[in-house]
Amino acid sequence: MLEVNDLHKAYGHHHVLRGVSLAVQPGTIHGLIGANGAGKTTLLNCLYGLESDFSGTVRDTGSGRLVRETTGLVPYEPYFYPRITGREYVEFCLQARQRPVPDLRGWNEVLELPLDQYATEYSAGMKKKLALLAALVQDFAYLILDEPFNGLDLEANMLLKELLKRLRHRGTGILLTSHILGTLTEVADEATVLVGGLVQHRYQAAEFGTLEADLLAALHGEKLGQLHKLL
Ligand code: ATP
């Protein structure tokens, strides 16, 4: 499993993560929930090795290999070099890991990307799908997806949910963030709520019924009181 244990991370005097622990089991989807600035992306970056100046441990307990060797990352805003086509981007990602470039046609029948156009000219949703394609063809044991539903239209959103469920069924462990609570609870098996860099609560799927009400109370308790006076 992917394991994060007692993770602390600060930017200068700003203590962004304050002792976060969580685990992602193979064949499960783990949702990471938190307000803007709660520390979700920082946590994913530490887990993936994009940040190194932190305390605590991150590891893939099953293989003992570095997390980034067994895990694919789809970042919040994937970066694409100028004048690189979608196809060249995928090839670049594979070659960087010394992996053979497979035939992309099968996956692209599903994702329907204009692979011979420049990636910088893609729409936001297409850019997300391209980064996803580059991760999917590498058949990772784990995937870290930062806001994967962001920018996707209704059709792509439904497709991604189905795809995630199938990956889970095949044994992939998935850690994802989403501000779209309904979408996240539809696919996730468990969820961790981060508030101010601390784990505020963990939920199993059976407890998702109370998640939204709990979040409302935790994040907007005072405003709810005022709202009740008004309405
Ligand atoms: P969002 O939902 O808006 O994406 P998040 O939960 O992913 O938010 P982070 O991006 O992890 O939050 O940011 C957590 C805090 O760390 C924020 O206060 C942010 O300003 C700060 N932060 C993030 N990256 C840096 C950085 N490179 N330098 C300084 N502060 C940073």
mmCIF file of C-alpha atoms and ligand atoms in Angstrom:
data_model
loop_
_atom_site.group_PDB
_atom_site.id
_atom_site.type_symbol
_atom_site.label_atom_id
_atom_site.label_comp_id
_atom_site.label_asym_id
_atom_site.label_seq_id
_atom_site.Cartn_x
_atom_site.Cartn_y
_atom_site.Cartn_z
ATOM 1 C CA MET A 1 0.000 0.000 0.000
ATOM 2 C CA LEU A 2 0.951 3.657 -0.283
ATOM 3 C CA GLU A 3 1.567 4.919 3.202
ATOM 4 C CA VAL A 4 2.006 8.454 4.492
ATOM 5 C CA ASN A 5 3.071 8.643 8.105
ATOM 6 C CA ASP A 6 3.236 11.749 10.324
ATOM 7 C CA LEU A 7 3.961 14.115 7.464
ATOM 8 C CA HIS A 8 4.969 17.667 8.351
ATOM 9 C CA LYS A 9 5.717 20.289 5.740
ATOM 10 C CA ALA A 10 6.309 24.018 6.109
ATOM 11 C CA TYR A 11 6.956 26.814 3.644
ATOM 12 C CA GLY A 12 9.032 29.205 5.730
ATOM 13 C CA HIS A 13 7.011 29.854 8.897
ATOM 14 C CA HIS A 14 3.818 28.551 7.302
ATOM 15 C CA HIS A 15 3.227 25.042 8.646
ATOM 16 C CA VAL A 16 1.095 23.568 5.837
ATOM 17 C CA LEU A 17 0.954 19.884 6.880
ATOM 18 C CA ARG A 18 0.920 19.039 10.578
ATOM 19 C CA GLY A 19 1.287 15.329 11.129
ATOM 20 C CA VAL A 20 -0.779 13.836 8.325
ATOM 21 C CA SER A 21 -1.045 10.055 8.044
ATOM 22 C CA LEU A 22 -3.059 8.063 5.527
ATOM 23 C CA ALA A 23 -2.907 4.862 3.511
ATOM 24 C CA VAL A 24 -4.058 3.848 0.035
ATOM 25 C CA GLN A 25 -4.694 0.123 -0.337
ATOM 26 C CA PRO A 26 -4.374 -1.625 -3.711
ATOM 27 C CA GLY A 27 -7.763 -1.946 -5.418
ATOM 28 C CA THR A 28 -9.314 0.975 -3.538
ATOM 29 C CA ILE A 29 -10.117 4.619 -4.226
ATOM 30 C CA HIS A 30 -9.197 7.050 -1.455
ATOM 31 C CA GLY A 31 -10.618 10.571 -1.648
ATOM 32 C CA LEU A 32 -8.792 13.537 -0.175
ATOM 33 C CA ILE A 33 -11.122 16.383 0.752
ATOM 34 C CA GLY A 34 -10.303 19.865 2.012
ATOM 35 C CA ALA A 35 -10.962 23.551 1.471
ATOM 36 C CA ASN A 36 -8.707 25.676 -0.755
ATOM 37 C CA GLY A 37 -5.327 25.870 0.958
ATOM 38 C CA ALA A 38 -5.949 22.878 3.276
ATOM 39 C CA GLY A 39 -2.738 21.246 2.002
ATOM 40 C CA LYS A 40 -4.014 18.598 -0.434
ATOM 41 C CA THR A 41 -1.663 19.382 -3.332
ATOM 42 C CA THR A 42 1.263 19.789 -0.937
ATOM 43 C CA LEU A 43 0.501 16.342 0.473
ATOM 44 C CA LEU A 44 0.363 14.794 -3.019
ATOM 45 C CA ASN A 45 3.625 16.525 -3.975
ATOM 46 C CA CYS A 46 5.393 15.206 -0.857
ATOM 47 C CA LEU A 47 4.022 11.727 -1.493
ATOM 48 C CA TYR A 48 5.236 11.785 -5.086
ATOM 49 C CA GLY A 49 8.681 13.191 -4.243
ATOM 50 C CA LEU A 50 8.112 16.585 -5.878
ATOM 51 C CA GLU A 51 8.775 18.100 -2.450
ATOM 52 C CA SER A 52 11.698 16.794 -0.451
ATOM 53 C CA ASP A 53 12.018 19.180 2.477
ATOM 54 C CA PHE A 54 9.510 17.525 4.824
ATOM 55 C CA SER A 55 9.510 15.253 7.862
ATOM 56 C CA GLY A 56 7.652 11.981 8.188
ATOM 57 C CA THR A 57 7.682 9.026 5.807
ATOM 58 C CA VAL A 58 6.064 8.169 2.502
ATOM 59 C CA ARG A 59 6.486 4.709 1.061
ATOM 60 C CA ASP A 60 5.102 1.932 -1.061
ATOM 61 C CA THR A 61 5.083 -0.812 1.569
ATOM 62 C CA GLY A 62 4.310 -3.591 -0.925
ATOM 63 C CA SER A 63 7.189 -3.218 -3.358
ATOM 64 C CA GLY A 64 9.648 -1.272 -1.202
ATOM 65 C CA ARG A 65 10.351 0.829 -4.314
ATOM 66 C CA LEU A 66 10.184 4.606 -4.469
ATOM 67 C CA VAL A 67 6.598 5.821 -4.680
ATOM 68 C CA ARG A 68 7.220 7.590 -7.979
ATOM 69 C CA GLU A 69 8.457 4.342 -9.560
ATOM 70 C CA THR A 70 5.181 2.523 -8.943
ATOM 71 C CA THR A 71 2.819 5.483 -9.110
ATOM 72 C CA GLY A 72 1.498 7.756 -11.835
ATOM 73 C CA LEU A 73 0.622 11.386 -11.108
ATOM 74 C CA VAL A 74 -1.945 13.517 -12.904
ATOM 75 C CA PRO A 75 -1.290 17.001 -11.516
ATOM 76 C CA TYR A 76 -3.847 19.736 -11.003
ATOM 77 C CA GLU A 77 -2.452 21.700 -13.954
ATOM 78 C CA PRO A 78 -0.389 19.415 -16.183
ATOM 79 C CA TYR A 79 2.511 21.232 -17.859
ATOM 80 C CA PHE A 80 3.190 20.815 -21.576
ATOM 81 C CA TYR A 81 6.217 22.107 -23.445
ATOM 82 C CA PRO A 82 5.373 24.377 -26.379
ATOM 83 C CA ARG A 83 5.162 22.761 -29.821
ATOM 84 C CA ILE A 84 4.817 19.244 -28.479
ATOM 85 C CA THR A 85 1.891 17.255 -29.828
ATOM 86 C CA GLY A 86 -0.263 15.121 -27.550
ATOM 87 C CA ARG A 87 1.344 12.003 -29.006
ATOM 88 C CA GLU A 88 4.865 13.379 -28.456
ATOM 89 C CA TYR A 89 3.958 14.236 -24.859
ATOM 90 C CA VAL A 90 2.894 10.653 -24.141
ATOM 91 C CA GLU A 91 6.011 9.309 -25.889
ATOM 92 C CA PHE A 92 8.177 11.713 -23.882
ATOM 93 C CA CYS A 93 6.639 10.521 -20.582
ATOM 94 C CA LEU A 94 7.259 6.890 -21.506
ATOM 95 C CA GLN A 95 10.800 7.441 -22.781
ATOM 96 C CA ALA A 96 11.682 9.383 -19.606
ATOM 97 C CA ARG A 97 10.994 6.142 -17.723
ATOM 98 C CA GLN A 98 12.675 3.963 -20.371
ATOM 99 C CA ARG A 99 9.374 2.323 -21.182
ATOM 100 C CA PRO A 100 8.366 1.179 -24.671
ATOM 101 C CA VAL A 101 5.765 3.282 -26.448
ATOM 102 C CA PRO A 102 2.621 1.181 -26.971
ATOM 103 C CA ASP A 103 -0.017 1.657 -29.642
ATOM 104 C CA LEU A 104 -2.187 4.477 -28.288
ATOM 105 C CA ARG A 105 -5.193 3.740 -30.503
ATOM 106 C CA GLY A 106 -7.051 1.541 -27.998
ATOM 107 C CA TRP A 107 -6.959 4.093 -25.194
ATOM 108 C CA ASN A 108 -7.581 6.932 -27.594
ATOM 109 C CA GLU A 109 -10.773 5.328 -28.852
ATOM 110 C CA VAL A 110 -11.957 5.945 -25.300
ATOM 111 C CA LEU A 111 -10.397 9.349 -24.667
ATOM 112 C CA GLU A 112 -10.790 10.765 -28.200
ATOM 113 C CA LEU A 113 -7.882 13.207 -28.136
ATOM 114 C CA PRO A 114 -6.465 14.953 -31.231
ATOM 115 C CA LEU A 115 -3.041 13.448 -30.559
ATOM 116 C CA ASP A 116 -1.366 15.135 -33.513
ATOM 117 C CA GLN A 117 -2.271 18.649 -32.369
ATOM 118 C CA TYR A 118 -0.074 20.723 -30.053
ATOM 119 C CA ALA A 119 -0.941 19.937 -26.423
ATOM 120 C CA THR A 120 -0.730 23.622 -25.453
ATOM 121 C CA GLU A 121 -3.686 24.205 -27.801
ATOM 122 C CA TYR A 122 -5.884 21.637 -26.026
ATOM 123 C CA SER A 123 -8.806 22.741 -23.847
ATOM 124 C CA ALA A 124 -8.463 22.365 -20.053
ATOM 125 C CA GLY A 125 -10.427 19.094 -20.088
ATOM 126 C CA MET A 126 -8.385 17.703 -22.986
ATOM 127 C CA LYS A 127 -5.151 18.557 -21.146
ATOM 128 C CA LYS A 128 -6.377 16.592 -18.130
ATOM 129 C CA LYS A 129 -7.266 13.651 -20.378
ATOM 130 C CA LEU A 130 -3.842 13.773 -22.044
ATOM 131 C CA ALA A 131 -2.026 13.657 -18.688
ATOM 132 C CA LEU A 132 -4.335 10.787 -17.726
ATOM 133 C CA LEU A 133 -3.564 8.936 -20.964
ATOM 134 C CA ALA A 134 0.188 9.225 -20.286
ATOM 135 C CA ALA A 135 -0.378 7.662 -16.851
ATOM 136 C CA LEU A 136 -2.830 4.983 -18.023
ATOM 137 C CA VAL A 137 -0.566 3.530 -20.692
ATOM 138 C CA GLN A 138 2.120 2.973 -18.058
ATOM 139 C CA ASP A 139 -0.023 0.561 -16.079
ATOM 140 C CA PHE A 140 1.022 1.869 -12.657
ATOM 141 C CA ALA A 141 0.152 0.051 -9.435
ATOM 142 C CA TYR A 142 -1.065 3.370 -7.969
ATOM 143 C CA LEU A 143 -2.414 6.616 -9.358
ATOM 144 C CA ILE A 144 -2.449 10.032 -7.711
ATOM 145 C CA LEU A 145 -5.017 12.288 -9.356
ATOM 146 C CA ASP A 146 -5.251 15.950 -8.327
ATOM 147 C CA GLU A 147 -8.733 17.218 -9.210
ATOM 148 C CA PRO A 148 -9.127 14.805 -12.158
ATOM 149 C CA PHE A 149 -12.745 15.875 -12.786
ATOM 150 C CA ASN A 150 -11.830 19.534 -13.053
ATOM 151 C CA GLY A 151 -12.556 20.890 -16.541
ATOM 152 C CA LEU A 152 -14.229 17.679 -17.783
ATOM 153 C CA ASP A 153 -17.606 17.915 -19.489
ATOM 154 C CA LEU A 154 -20.509 15.704 -18.372
ATOM 155 C CA GLU A 155 -19.655 12.952 -20.847
ATOM 156 C CA ALA A 156 -15.966 12.829 -19.879
ATOM 157 C CA ASN A 157 -16.904 13.007 -16.199
ATOM 158 C CA MET A 158 -19.073 9.889 -16.498
ATOM 159 C CA LEU A 159 -16.378 8.131 -18.502
ATOM 160 C CA LEU A 160 -13.712 8.924 -15.915
ATOM 161 C CA LYS A 161 -15.871 7.563 -13.084
ATOM 162 C CA GLU A 162 -16.329 4.317 -14.994
ATOM 163 C CA LEU A 163 -12.616 4.163 -15.800
ATOM 164 C CA LEU A 164 -11.642 4.658 -12.142
ATOM 165 C CA LYS A 165 -14.013 1.897 -11.037
ATOM 166 C CA ARG A 166 -12.514 -0.461 -13.597
ATOM 167 C CA LEU A 167 -8.959 0.388 -12.532
ATOM 168 C CA ARG A 168 -9.941 -0.312 -8.929
ATOM 169 C CA HIS A 169 -11.444 -3.632 -9.951
ATOM 170 C CA ARG A 170 -8.142 -4.492 -11.633
ATOM 171 C CA GLY A 171 -6.244 -3.757 -8.396
ATOM 172 C CA THR A 172 -4.981 -0.213 -8.911
ATOM 173 C CA GLY A 173 -4.843 1.926 -5.738
ATOM 174 C CA ILE A 174 -6.049 5.469 -6.408
ATOM 175 C CA LEU A 175 -5.664 8.629 -4.339
ATOM 176 C CA LEU A 176 -7.692 11.538 -5.666
ATOM 177 C CA THR A 177 -8.732 15.002 -4.654
ATOM 178 C CA SER A 178 -11.984 16.603 -5.718
ATOM 179 C CA HIS A 179 -14.013 19.622 -4.708
ATOM 180 C CA ILE A 180 -17.036 17.936 -6.293
ATOM 181 C CA LEU A 181 -18.223 16.024 -3.246
ATOM 182 C CA GLY A 182 -20.954 14.029 -5.009
ATOM 183 C CA THR A 183 -18.573 12.744 -7.659
ATOM 184 C CA LEU A 184 -15.967 11.824 -5.092
ATOM 185 C CA THR A 185 -18.360 9.932 -2.828
ATOM 186 C CA GLU A 186 -19.772 8.096 -5.849
ATOM 187 C CA VAL A 187 -16.439 6.454 -6.594
ATOM 188 C CA ALA A 188 -14.426 6.467 -3.359
ATOM 189 C CA ASP A 189 -14.184 3.665 -0.810
ATOM 190 C CA GLU A 190 -12.906 5.962 1.884
ATOM 191 C CA ALA A 191 -12.137 9.619 2.356
ATOM 192 C CA THR A 192 -9.825 11.730 4.459
ATOM 193 C CA VAL A 193 -10.806 15.287 5.348
ATOM 194 C CA LEU A 194 -7.917 17.724 5.740
ATOM 195 C CA VAL A 195 -8.486 20.947 7.644
ATOM 196 C CA GLY A 196 -5.609 23.369 8.060
ATOM 197 C CA GLY A 197 -3.029 20.674 7.377
ATOM 198 C CA LEU A 198 -4.501 18.233 9.907
ATOM 199 C CA VAL A 199 -6.576 15.108 9.327
ATOM 200 C CA GLN A 200 -9.923 16.181 10.707
ATOM 201 C CA HIS A 201 -11.866 13.019 9.968
ATOM 202 C CA ARG A 202 -11.764 9.756 8.039
ATOM 203 C CA TYR A 203 -14.843 8.236 6.504
ATOM 204 C CA GLN A 204 -15.582 4.797 5.112
ATOM 205 C CA ALA A 205 -18.045 4.651 2.194
ATOM 206 C CA ALA A 206 -20.868 3.539 4.527
ATOM 207 C CA GLU A 207 -20.428 6.829 6.457
ATOM 208 C CA PHE A 208 -20.545 9.117 3.397
ATOM 209 C CA GLY A 209 -24.195 9.924 4.176
ATOM 210 C CA THR A 210 -23.100 12.224 7.002
ATOM 211 C CA LEU A 211 -20.046 13.641 5.226
ATOM 212 C CA GLU A 212 -21.679 16.691 3.658
ATOM 213 C CA ALA A 213 -23.542 17.687 6.827
ATOM 214 C CA ASP A 214 -20.363 17.217 8.909
ATOM 215 C CA LEU A 215 -18.336 19.314 6.470
ATOM 216 C CA LEU A 216 -20.940 22.065 6.465
ATOM 217 C CA ALA A 217 -20.922 22.142 10.260
ATOM 218 C CA ALA A 218 -17.108 22.026 10.504
ATOM 219 C CA LEU A 219 -16.371 24.593 7.812
ATOM 220 C CA HIS A 220 -19.374 26.888 8.107
ATOM 221 C CA GLY A 221 -20.783 26.406 11.607
ATOM 222 C CA GLU A 222 -21.152 30.135 12.316
ATOM 223 C CA LYS A 223 -22.514 30.953 8.866
ATOM 224 C CA LEU A 224 -25.085 28.152 9.234
ATOM 225 C CA GLY A 225 -26.324 29.753 12.462
ATOM 226 C CA GLN A 226 -26.740 33.063 10.657
ATOM 227 C CA LEU A 227 -28.415 31.346 7.697
ATOM 228 C CA HIS A 228 -30.925 29.687 10.032
ATOM 229 C CA LYS A 229 -31.802 33.118 11.423
ATOM 230 C CA LEU A 230 -32.333 34.449 7.906
ATOM 231 C CA LEU A 231 -34.224 31.513 6.402
HETATM 232 P P1 ATP B 1 -6.626 23.964 -3.430
HETATM 233 O O1 ATP B 1 -7.897 23.250 -3.087
HETATM 234 O O2 ATP B 1 -6.848 25.444 -3.590
HETATM 235 O O3 ATP B 1 -5.877 23.361 -4.579
HETATM 236 P P2 ATP B 1 -4.799 22.708 -1.513
HETATM 237 O O4 ATP B 1 -5.529 22.042 -0.406
HETATM 238 O O5 ATP B 1 -4.296 21.846 -2.608
HETATM 239 O O6 ATP B 1 -5.688 23.901 -2.104
HETATM 240 P P3 ATP B 1 -2.073 23.553 -1.261
HETATM 241 O O7 ATP B 1 -1.899 23.943 -2.682
HETATM 242 O O8 ATP B 1 -1.423 22.317 -0.779
HETATM 243 O O9 ATP B 1 -3.620 23.517 -0.856
HETATM 244 O O10 ATP B 1 -1.562 24.772 -0.372
HETATM 245 C C1 ATP B 1 -1.567 24.722 1.054
HETATM 246 C C2 ATP B 1 -0.941 26.011 1.581
HETATM 247 O O11 ATP B 1 0.441 26.011 1.245
HETATM 248 C C3 ATP B 1 -1.548 27.290 0.998
HETATM 249 O O12 ATP B 1 -1.642 28.248 2.030
HETATM 250 C C4 ATP B 1 -0.526 27.711 -0.045
HETATM 251 O O13 ATP B 1 -0.500 29.115 -0.176
HETATM 252 C C5 ATP B 1 0.776 27.195 0.556
HETATM 253 N N1 ATP B 1 1.769 26.856 -0.475
HETATM 254 C C6 ATP B 1 1.635 25.890 -1.410
HETATM 255 N N2 ATP B 1 2.735 25.809 -2.186
HETATM 256 C C7 ATP B 1 3.574 26.765 -1.724
HETATM 257 C C8 ATP B 1 4.892 27.196 -2.097
HETATM 258 N N3 ATP B 1 5.550 26.615 -3.098
HETATM 259 N N4 ATP B 1 5.450 28.204 -1.395
HETATM 260 C C9 ATP B 1 4.795 28.772 -0.360
HETATM 261 N N5 ATP B 1 3.560 28.422 0.060
HETATM 262 C C10 ATP B 1 2.958 27.429 -0.616
#
